[in-house]
Short mmCIF file of C-alpha atoms (C1' of nucleotides) in Angstrom, two decimals:
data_model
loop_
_atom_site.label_atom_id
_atom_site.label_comp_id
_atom_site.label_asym_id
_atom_site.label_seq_id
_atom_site.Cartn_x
_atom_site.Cartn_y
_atom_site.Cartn_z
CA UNK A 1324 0.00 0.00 0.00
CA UNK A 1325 1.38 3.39 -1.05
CA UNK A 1326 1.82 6.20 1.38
CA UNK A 1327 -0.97 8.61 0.44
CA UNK A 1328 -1.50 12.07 2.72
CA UNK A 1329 -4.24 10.35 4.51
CA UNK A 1330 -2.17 7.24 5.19
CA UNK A 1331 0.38 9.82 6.43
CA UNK A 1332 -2.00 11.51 9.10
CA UNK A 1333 -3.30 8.20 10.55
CA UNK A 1334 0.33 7.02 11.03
CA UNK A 1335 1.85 10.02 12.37
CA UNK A 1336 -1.77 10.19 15.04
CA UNK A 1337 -1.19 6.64 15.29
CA UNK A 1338 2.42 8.01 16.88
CA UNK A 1339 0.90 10.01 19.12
CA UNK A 1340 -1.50 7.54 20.79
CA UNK A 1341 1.20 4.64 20.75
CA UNK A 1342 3.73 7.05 22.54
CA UNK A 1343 1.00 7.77 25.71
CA UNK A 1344 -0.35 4.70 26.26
CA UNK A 1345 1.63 2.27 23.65
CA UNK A 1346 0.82 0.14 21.18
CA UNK A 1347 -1.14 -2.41 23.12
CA UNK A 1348 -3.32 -0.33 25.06
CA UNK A 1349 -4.26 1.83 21.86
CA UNK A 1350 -7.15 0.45 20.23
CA UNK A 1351 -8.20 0.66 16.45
CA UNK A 1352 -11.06 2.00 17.77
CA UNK A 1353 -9.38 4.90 19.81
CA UNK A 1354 -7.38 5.70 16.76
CA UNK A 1355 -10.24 5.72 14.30
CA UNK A 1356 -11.88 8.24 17.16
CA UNK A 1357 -8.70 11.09 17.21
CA UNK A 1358 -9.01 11.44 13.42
CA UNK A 1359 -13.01 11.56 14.13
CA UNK A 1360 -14.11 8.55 11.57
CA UNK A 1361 -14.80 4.59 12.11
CA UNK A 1362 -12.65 2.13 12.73
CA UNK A 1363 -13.28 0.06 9.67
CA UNK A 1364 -12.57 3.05 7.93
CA UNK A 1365 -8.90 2.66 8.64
CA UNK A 1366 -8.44 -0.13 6.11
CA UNK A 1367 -9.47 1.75 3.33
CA UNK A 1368 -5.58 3.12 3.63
CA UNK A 1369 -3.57 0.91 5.76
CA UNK A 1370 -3.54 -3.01 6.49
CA UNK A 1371 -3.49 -3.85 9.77
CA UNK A 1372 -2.64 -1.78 13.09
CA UNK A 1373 0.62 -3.95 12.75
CA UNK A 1374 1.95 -1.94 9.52
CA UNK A 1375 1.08 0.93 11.36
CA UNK A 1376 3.53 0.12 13.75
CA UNK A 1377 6.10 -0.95 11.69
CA UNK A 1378 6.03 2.56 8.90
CA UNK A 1379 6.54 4.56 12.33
CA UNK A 1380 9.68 2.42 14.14
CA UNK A 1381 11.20 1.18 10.67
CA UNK A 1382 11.64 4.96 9.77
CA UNK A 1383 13.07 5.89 12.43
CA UNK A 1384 15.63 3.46 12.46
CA UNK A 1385 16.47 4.41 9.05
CA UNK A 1386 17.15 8.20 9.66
CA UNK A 1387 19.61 6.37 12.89
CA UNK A 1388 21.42 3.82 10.29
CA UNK A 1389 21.96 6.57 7.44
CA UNK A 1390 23.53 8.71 9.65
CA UNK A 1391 26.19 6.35 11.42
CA UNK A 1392 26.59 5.16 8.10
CA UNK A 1393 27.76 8.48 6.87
CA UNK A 1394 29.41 9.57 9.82
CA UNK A 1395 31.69 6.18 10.58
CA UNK A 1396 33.78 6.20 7.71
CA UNK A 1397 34.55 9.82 7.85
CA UNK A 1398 38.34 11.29 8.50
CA UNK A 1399 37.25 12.85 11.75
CA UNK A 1400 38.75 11.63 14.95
CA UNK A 1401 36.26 9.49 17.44
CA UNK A 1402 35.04 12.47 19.49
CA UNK A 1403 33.80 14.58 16.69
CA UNK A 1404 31.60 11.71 15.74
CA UNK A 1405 30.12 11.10 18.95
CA UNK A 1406 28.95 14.76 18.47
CA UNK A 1407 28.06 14.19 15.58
CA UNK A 1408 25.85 11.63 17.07
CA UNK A 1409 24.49 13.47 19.54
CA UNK A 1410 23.54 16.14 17.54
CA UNK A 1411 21.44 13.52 15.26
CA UNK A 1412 20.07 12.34 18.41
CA UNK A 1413 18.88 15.46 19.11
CA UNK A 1414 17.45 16.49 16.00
CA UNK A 1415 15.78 13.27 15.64
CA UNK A 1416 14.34 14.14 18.84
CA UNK A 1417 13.17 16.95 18.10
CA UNK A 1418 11.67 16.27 14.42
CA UNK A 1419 10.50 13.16 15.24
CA UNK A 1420 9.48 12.95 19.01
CA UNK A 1421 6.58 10.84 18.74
CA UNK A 1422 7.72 8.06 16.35
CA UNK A 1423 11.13 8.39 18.47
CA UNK A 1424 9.21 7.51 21.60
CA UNK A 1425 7.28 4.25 20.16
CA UNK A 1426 10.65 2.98 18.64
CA UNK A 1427 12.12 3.16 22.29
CA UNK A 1428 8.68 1.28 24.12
CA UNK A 1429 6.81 -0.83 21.23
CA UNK A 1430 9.66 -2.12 19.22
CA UNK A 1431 9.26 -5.61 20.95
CA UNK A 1432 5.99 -5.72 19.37
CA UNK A 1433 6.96 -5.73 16.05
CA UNK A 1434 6.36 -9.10 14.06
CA UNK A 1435 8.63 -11.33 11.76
CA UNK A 1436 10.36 -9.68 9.75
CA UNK A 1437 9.96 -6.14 10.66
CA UNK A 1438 11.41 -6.91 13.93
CA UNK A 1439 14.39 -8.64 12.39
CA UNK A 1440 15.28 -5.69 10.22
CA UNK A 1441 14.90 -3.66 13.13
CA UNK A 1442 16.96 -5.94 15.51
CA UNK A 1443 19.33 -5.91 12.38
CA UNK A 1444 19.37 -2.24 12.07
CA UNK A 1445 19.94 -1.42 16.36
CA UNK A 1446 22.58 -3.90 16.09
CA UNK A 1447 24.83 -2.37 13.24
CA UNK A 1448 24.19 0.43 14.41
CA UNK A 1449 25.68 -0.56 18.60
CA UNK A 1450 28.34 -2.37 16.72
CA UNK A 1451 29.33 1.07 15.03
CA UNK A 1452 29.23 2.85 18.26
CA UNK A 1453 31.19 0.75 20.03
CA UNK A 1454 34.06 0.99 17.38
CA UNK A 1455 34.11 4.29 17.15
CA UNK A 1456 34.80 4.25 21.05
CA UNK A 1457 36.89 1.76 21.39
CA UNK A 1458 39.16 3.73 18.77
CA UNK A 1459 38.69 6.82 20.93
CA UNK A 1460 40.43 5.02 23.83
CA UNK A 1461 43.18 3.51 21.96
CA UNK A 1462 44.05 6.58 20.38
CA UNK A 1463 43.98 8.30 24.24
CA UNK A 1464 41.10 10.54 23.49
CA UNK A 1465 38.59 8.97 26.04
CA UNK A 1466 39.41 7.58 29.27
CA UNK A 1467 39.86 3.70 29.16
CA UNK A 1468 36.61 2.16 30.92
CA UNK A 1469 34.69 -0.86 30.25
CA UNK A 1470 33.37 -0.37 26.16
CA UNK A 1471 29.99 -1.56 27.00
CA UNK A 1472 28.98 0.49 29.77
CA UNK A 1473 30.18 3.56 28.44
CA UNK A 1474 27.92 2.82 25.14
CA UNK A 1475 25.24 2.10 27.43
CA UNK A 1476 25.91 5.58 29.31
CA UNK A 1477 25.60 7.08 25.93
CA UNK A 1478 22.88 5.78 24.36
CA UNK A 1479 20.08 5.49 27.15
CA UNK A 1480 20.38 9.30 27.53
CA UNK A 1481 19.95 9.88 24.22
CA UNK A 1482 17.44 7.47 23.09
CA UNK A 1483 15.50 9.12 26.32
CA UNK A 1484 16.03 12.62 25.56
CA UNK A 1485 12.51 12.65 23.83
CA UNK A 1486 11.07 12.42 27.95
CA UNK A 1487 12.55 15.03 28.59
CA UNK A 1488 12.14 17.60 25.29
CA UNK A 1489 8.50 16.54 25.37
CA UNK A 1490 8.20 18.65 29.01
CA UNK A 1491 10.34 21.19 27.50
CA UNK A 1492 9.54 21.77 23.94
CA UNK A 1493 10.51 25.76 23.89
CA UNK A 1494 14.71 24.76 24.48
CA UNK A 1495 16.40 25.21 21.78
CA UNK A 1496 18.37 22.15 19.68
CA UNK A 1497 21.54 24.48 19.96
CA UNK A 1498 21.28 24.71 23.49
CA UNK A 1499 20.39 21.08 24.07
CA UNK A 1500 23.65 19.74 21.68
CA UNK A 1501 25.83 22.11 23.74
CA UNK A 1502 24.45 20.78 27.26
CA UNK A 1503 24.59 17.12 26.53
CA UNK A 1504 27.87 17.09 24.82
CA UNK A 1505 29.30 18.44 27.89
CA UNK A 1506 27.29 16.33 30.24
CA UNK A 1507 27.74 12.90 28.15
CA UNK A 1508 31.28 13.62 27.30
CA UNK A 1509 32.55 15.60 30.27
CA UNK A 1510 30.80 15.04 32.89
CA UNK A 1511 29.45 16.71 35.62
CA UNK A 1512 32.20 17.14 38.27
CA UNK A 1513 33.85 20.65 38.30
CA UNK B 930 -5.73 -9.25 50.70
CA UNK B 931 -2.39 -10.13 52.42
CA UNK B 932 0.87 -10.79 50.92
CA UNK B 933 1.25 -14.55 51.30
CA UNK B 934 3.79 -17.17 49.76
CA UNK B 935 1.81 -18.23 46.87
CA UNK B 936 0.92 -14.33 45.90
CA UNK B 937 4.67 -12.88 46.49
CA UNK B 938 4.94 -16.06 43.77
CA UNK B 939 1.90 -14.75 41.49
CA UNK B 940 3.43 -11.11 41.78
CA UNK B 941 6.96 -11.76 41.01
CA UNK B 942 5.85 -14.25 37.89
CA UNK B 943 4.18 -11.13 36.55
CA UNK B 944 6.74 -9.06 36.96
CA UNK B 945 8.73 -11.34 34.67
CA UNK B 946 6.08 -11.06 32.13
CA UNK B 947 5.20 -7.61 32.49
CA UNK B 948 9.06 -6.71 31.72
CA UNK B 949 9.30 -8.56 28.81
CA UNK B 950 6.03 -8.18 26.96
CA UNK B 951 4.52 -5.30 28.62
CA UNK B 952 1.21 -5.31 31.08
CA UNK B 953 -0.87 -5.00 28.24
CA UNK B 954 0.19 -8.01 26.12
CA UNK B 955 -0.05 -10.04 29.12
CA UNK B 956 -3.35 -12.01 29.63
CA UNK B 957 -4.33 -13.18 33.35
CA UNK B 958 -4.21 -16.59 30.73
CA UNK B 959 -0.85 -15.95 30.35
CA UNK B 960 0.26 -15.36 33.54
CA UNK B 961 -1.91 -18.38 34.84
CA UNK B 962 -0.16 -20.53 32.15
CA UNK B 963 3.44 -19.86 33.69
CA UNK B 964 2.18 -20.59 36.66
CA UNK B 965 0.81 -23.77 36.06
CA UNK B 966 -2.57 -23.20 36.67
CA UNK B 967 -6.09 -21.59 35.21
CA UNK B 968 -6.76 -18.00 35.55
CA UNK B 969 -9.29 -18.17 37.73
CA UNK B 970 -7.22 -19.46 40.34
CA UNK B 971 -5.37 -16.36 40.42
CA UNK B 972 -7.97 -14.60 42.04
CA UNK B 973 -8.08 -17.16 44.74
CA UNK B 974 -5.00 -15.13 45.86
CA UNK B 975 -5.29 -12.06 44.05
CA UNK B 976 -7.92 -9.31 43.75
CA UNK B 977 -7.06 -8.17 40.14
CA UNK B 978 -4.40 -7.34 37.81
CA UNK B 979 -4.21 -3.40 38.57
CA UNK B 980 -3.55 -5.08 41.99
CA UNK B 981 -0.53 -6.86 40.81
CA UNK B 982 0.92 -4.25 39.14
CA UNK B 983 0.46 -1.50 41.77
CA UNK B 984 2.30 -4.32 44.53
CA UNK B 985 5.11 -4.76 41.75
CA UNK B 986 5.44 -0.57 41.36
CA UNK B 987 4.90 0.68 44.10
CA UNK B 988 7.15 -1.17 45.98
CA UNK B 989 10.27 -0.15 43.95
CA UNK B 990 9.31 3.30 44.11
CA UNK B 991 9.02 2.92 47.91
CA UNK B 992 12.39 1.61 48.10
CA UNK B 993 14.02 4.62 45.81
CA UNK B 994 11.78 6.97 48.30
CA UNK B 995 13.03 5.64 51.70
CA UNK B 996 16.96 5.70 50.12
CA UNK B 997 16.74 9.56 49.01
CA UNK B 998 15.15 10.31 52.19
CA UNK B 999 17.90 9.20 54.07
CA UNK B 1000 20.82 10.48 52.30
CA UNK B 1001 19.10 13.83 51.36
CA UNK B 1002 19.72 15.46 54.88
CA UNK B 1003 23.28 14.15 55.72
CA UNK B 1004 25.82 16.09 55.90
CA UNK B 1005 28.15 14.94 52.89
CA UNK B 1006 28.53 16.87 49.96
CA UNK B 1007 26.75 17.04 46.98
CA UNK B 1008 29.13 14.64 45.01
CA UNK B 1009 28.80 11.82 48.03
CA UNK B 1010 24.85 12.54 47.57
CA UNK B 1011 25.35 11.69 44.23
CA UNK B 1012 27.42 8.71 44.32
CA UNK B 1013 24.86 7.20 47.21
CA UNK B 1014 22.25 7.58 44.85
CA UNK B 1015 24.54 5.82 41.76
CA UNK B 1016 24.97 3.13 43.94
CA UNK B 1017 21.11 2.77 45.43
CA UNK B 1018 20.11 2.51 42.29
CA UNK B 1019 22.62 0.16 41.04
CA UNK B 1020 21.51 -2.22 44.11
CA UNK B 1021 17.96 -2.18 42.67
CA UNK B 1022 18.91 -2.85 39.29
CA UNK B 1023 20.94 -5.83 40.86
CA UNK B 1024 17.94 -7.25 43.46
CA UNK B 1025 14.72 -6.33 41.52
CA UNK B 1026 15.83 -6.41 37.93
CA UNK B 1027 12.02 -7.09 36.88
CA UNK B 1028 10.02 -4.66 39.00
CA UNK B 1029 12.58 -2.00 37.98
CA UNK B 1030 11.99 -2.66 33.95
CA UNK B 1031 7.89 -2.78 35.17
CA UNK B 1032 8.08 0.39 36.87
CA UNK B 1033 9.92 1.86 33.76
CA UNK B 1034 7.61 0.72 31.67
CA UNK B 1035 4.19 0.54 33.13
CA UNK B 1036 4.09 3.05 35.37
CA UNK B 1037 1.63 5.13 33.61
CA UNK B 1038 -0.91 2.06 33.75
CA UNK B 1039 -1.42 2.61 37.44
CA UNK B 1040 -5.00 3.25 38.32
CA UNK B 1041 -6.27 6.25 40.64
CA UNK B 1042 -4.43 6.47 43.81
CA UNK B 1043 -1.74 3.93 42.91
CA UNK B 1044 -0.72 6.29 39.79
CA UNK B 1045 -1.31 9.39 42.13
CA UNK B 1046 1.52 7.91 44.91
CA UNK B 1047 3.63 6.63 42.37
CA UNK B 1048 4.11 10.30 40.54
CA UNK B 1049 4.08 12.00 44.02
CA UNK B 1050 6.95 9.72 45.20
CA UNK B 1051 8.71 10.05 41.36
CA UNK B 1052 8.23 13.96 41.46
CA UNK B 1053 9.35 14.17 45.15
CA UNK B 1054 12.62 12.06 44.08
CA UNK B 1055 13.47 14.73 41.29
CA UNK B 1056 12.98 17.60 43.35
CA UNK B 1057 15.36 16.09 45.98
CA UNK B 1058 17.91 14.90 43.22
CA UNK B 1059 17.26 18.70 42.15
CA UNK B 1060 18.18 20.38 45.34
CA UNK B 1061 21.15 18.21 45.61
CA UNK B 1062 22.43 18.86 42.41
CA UNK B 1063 21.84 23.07 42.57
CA UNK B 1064 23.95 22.61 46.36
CA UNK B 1065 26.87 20.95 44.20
CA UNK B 1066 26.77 23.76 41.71
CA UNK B 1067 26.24 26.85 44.50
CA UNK B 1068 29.51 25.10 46.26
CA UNK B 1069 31.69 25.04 43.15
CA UNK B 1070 31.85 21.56 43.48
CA UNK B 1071 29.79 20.60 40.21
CA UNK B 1072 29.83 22.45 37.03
CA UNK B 1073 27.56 25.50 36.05
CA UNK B 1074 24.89 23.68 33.87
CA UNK B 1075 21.38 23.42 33.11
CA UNK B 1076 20.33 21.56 36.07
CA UNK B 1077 17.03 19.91 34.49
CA UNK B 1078 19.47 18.55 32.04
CA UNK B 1079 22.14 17.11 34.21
CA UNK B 1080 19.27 15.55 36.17
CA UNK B 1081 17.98 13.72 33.01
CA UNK B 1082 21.50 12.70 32.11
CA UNK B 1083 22.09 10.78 35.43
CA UNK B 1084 18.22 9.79 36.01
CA UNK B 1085 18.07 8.46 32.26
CA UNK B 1086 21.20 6.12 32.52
CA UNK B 1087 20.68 4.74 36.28
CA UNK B 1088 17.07 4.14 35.17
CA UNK B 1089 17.77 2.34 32.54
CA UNK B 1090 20.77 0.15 33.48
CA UNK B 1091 18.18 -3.09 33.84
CA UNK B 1092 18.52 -3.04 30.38
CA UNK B 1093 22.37 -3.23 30.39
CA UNK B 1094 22.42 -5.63 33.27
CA UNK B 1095 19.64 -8.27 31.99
CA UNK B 1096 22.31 -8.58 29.18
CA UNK B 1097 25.67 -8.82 31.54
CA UNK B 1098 24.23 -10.53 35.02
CA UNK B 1099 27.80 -11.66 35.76
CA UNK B 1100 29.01 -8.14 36.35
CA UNK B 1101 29.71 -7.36 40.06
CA UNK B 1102 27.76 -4.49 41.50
CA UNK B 1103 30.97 -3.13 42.52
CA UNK B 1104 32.70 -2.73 39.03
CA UNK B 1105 29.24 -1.33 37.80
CA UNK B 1106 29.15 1.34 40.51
CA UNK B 1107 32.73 2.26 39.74
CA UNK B 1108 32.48 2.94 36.22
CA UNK B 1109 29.41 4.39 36.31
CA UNK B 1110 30.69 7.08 39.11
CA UNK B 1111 33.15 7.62 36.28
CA UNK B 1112 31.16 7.90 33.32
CA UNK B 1113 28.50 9.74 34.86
CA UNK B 1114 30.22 12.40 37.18
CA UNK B 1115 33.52 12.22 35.39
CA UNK B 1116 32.54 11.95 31.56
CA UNK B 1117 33.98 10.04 29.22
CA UNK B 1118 36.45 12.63 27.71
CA UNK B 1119 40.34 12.07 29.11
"C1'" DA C 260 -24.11 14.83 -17.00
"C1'" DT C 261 -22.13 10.39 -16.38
"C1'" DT C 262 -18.74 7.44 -14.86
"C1'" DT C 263 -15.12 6.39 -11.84
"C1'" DT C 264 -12.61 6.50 -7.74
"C1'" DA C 265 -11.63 7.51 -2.98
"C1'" DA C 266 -13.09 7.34 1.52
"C1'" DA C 267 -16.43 7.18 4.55
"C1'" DC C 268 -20.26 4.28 6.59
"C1'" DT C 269 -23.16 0.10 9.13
"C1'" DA C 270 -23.15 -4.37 10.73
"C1'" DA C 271 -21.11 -8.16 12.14
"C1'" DC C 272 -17.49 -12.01 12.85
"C1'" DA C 273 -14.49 -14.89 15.80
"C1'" DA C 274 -11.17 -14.38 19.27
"C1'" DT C 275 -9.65 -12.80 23.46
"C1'" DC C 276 -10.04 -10.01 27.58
"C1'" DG C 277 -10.61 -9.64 32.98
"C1'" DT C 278 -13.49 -11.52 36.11
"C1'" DT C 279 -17.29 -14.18 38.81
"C1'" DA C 280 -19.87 -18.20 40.54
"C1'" DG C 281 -19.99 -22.51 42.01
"C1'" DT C 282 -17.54 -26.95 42.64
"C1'" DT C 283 -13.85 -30.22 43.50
"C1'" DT C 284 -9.39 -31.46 45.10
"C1'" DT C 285 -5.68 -31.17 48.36
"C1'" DG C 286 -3.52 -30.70 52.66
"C1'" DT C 287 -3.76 -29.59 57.57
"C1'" DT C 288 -5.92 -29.59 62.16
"C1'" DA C 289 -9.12 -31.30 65.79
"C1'" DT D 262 -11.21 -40.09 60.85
"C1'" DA D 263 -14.02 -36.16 60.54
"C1'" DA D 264 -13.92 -31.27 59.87
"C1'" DC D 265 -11.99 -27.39 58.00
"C1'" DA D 266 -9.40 -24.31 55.20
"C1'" DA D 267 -6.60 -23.36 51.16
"C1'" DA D 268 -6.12 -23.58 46.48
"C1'" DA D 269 -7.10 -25.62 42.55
"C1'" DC D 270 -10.79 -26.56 39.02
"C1'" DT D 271 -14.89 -25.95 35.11
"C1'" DA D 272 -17.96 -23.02 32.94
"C1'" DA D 273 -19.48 -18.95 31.70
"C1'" DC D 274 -20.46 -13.70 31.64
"C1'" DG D 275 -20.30 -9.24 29.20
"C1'" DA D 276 -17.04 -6.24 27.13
"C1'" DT D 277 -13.58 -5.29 23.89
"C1'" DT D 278 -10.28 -6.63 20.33
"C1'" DG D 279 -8.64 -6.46 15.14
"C1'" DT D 280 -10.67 -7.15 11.04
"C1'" DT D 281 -13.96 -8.22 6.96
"C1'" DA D 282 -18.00 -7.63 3.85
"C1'" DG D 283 -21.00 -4.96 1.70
"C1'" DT D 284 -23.00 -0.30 1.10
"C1'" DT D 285 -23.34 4.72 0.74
"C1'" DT D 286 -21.52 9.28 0.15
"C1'" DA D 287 -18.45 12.73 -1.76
"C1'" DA D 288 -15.12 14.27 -4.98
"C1'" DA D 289 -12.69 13.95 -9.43
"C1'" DA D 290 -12.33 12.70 -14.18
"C1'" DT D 291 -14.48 11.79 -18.56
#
DNA sequence: ATTTTAAACTAACAATCGTTAGTTTTGTTA
DNA sequence: TAACAAAACTAACGATTGTTAGTTTAAAAT
């Protein structure tokens, strides 16, 4: 099924339900009700509440892949990427805040093979990460500490920022970059 | 209805499911069927599923709300505040690895006065972690930051870490708390 | 003006949901 | 061993779930 303008607005309110209450407790009914029509109605444009699902996450985690896949091979030395993947973070955050947020609770209830390619996609893109730090600590720009949990410090701020930006919509992306590059990557301490 | 053998049984079996699938996607049928038995023997020990999940919630949050209640008035600095907390919530992550991920996740599924005491315990957490961290930057001994934003940064990571740990159960509390104290308070930057 | 197409509708389906009522089995106490 | 309590069972309820079939309305193309 093609992605008409309609299809578009029932997805992207289909985001917004998912992200409060999440996919399970979000009923084709209660869908069909925010865009004030039937629930049968739905099928004239999409296929089940399960492709749905999958159009939101599976974009997503596109816009994620395309950018570590540009960024990684670049000449830049490990801690200019990790800004450079914050700042994605941050825009996808912002652009995207919705879709962001189901990717983060619902992606476990993905089926076959969209969960694969997702599962496929997350992975890369970890793998990625944690190559691009472990050549920051070889090459003594970051502290040597256990790979894993420092990609795990990383990445569950970021993938959470959207909690926070939705209770604080008016801060600026420029402001937000500068704050959690020096959080993530500098700490706290004085 | 008292907390008996059989129900502490019923309660942490849920939790189980609840963390992996969601409360939700989990049927009384389901939970029944790990158990062994029909659903309607549950409620021979149980009153109904909100119950369960409030038990599973609000305990954790009680336990978070009895640590920061504690520490919050001693007199150590802001920095020992801090690392008490890193290392309260690295003990929970350790010992209640499921109610953790369910409180995470399902909070917001609470009913009535359950969800009322869980987000006036949650809010009364953050405004404690707040105060702490504004002391830290009024004494010089934390840097001068957004403070909404460096509470995110630490409350994002430490509430997430089940998801790191379910992965790496063989880590020792005591290496996690170090090099988290490291990557959260010290960055990651050498 | 007529035909075609897109998008809504009503009505209903089989399945599953949490839960209740009433009964039987199991294990302990008198 | 009889009596009692705890914990399982079967059967069923009304409500809700995702989805389908068939129909009507509204808009666009001929």
């Amino acid at each position: 099924m093609k992605l008409t303008r309609r299809k578009l607005e029932i997805v992207s309110t289909a985001a917004k339900l998912f992200r409060k209450k999440g996919y399970n407790s979000v009923s084709m009914r209660d869908l069909a009700q925010a865009l004030d029509i039937k629930a049968a109605s739905l099928y004239n444009h999409i296929s089940s509440k399960q492709e749905i699902l999958a159009i939101i996450i599976l974009e997503v985690a596109e816009n994620f892949t395309e950018h570590i896949n540009t960024v990684f091979p670049e000449s830049i030395n490990s801690v200019e990427k990790l800004e450079s993947v914050i700042e994605n973070h941050i825009q996808i955050t912002v652009e995207k805040t919705d879709a962001l947020a189901c990717l983060n609770n619902d992606w476990m209830h993905l089926e076959q093979s969209d969960l694969e390619s997702y599962l496929v996609m997350r992975n890369a893109y970890e793998a990625k990460m944690r190559s691009i730090i472990e050549q920051g600590i070889q090459q003594k720009q970051l502290q040597d500490r256990n790979v894993d949990l420092v990609l795990f410090s990383l990445l569950s701020t970021l993938r959470t920022l959207h909690l926070w930006y939705s209770k604080n919509k008016e801060t600026s992306p420029q402001l937000m970059f500068e704050e959690m590059k020096q959080n993530l990557l500098h700490g706290i301490i004085r």
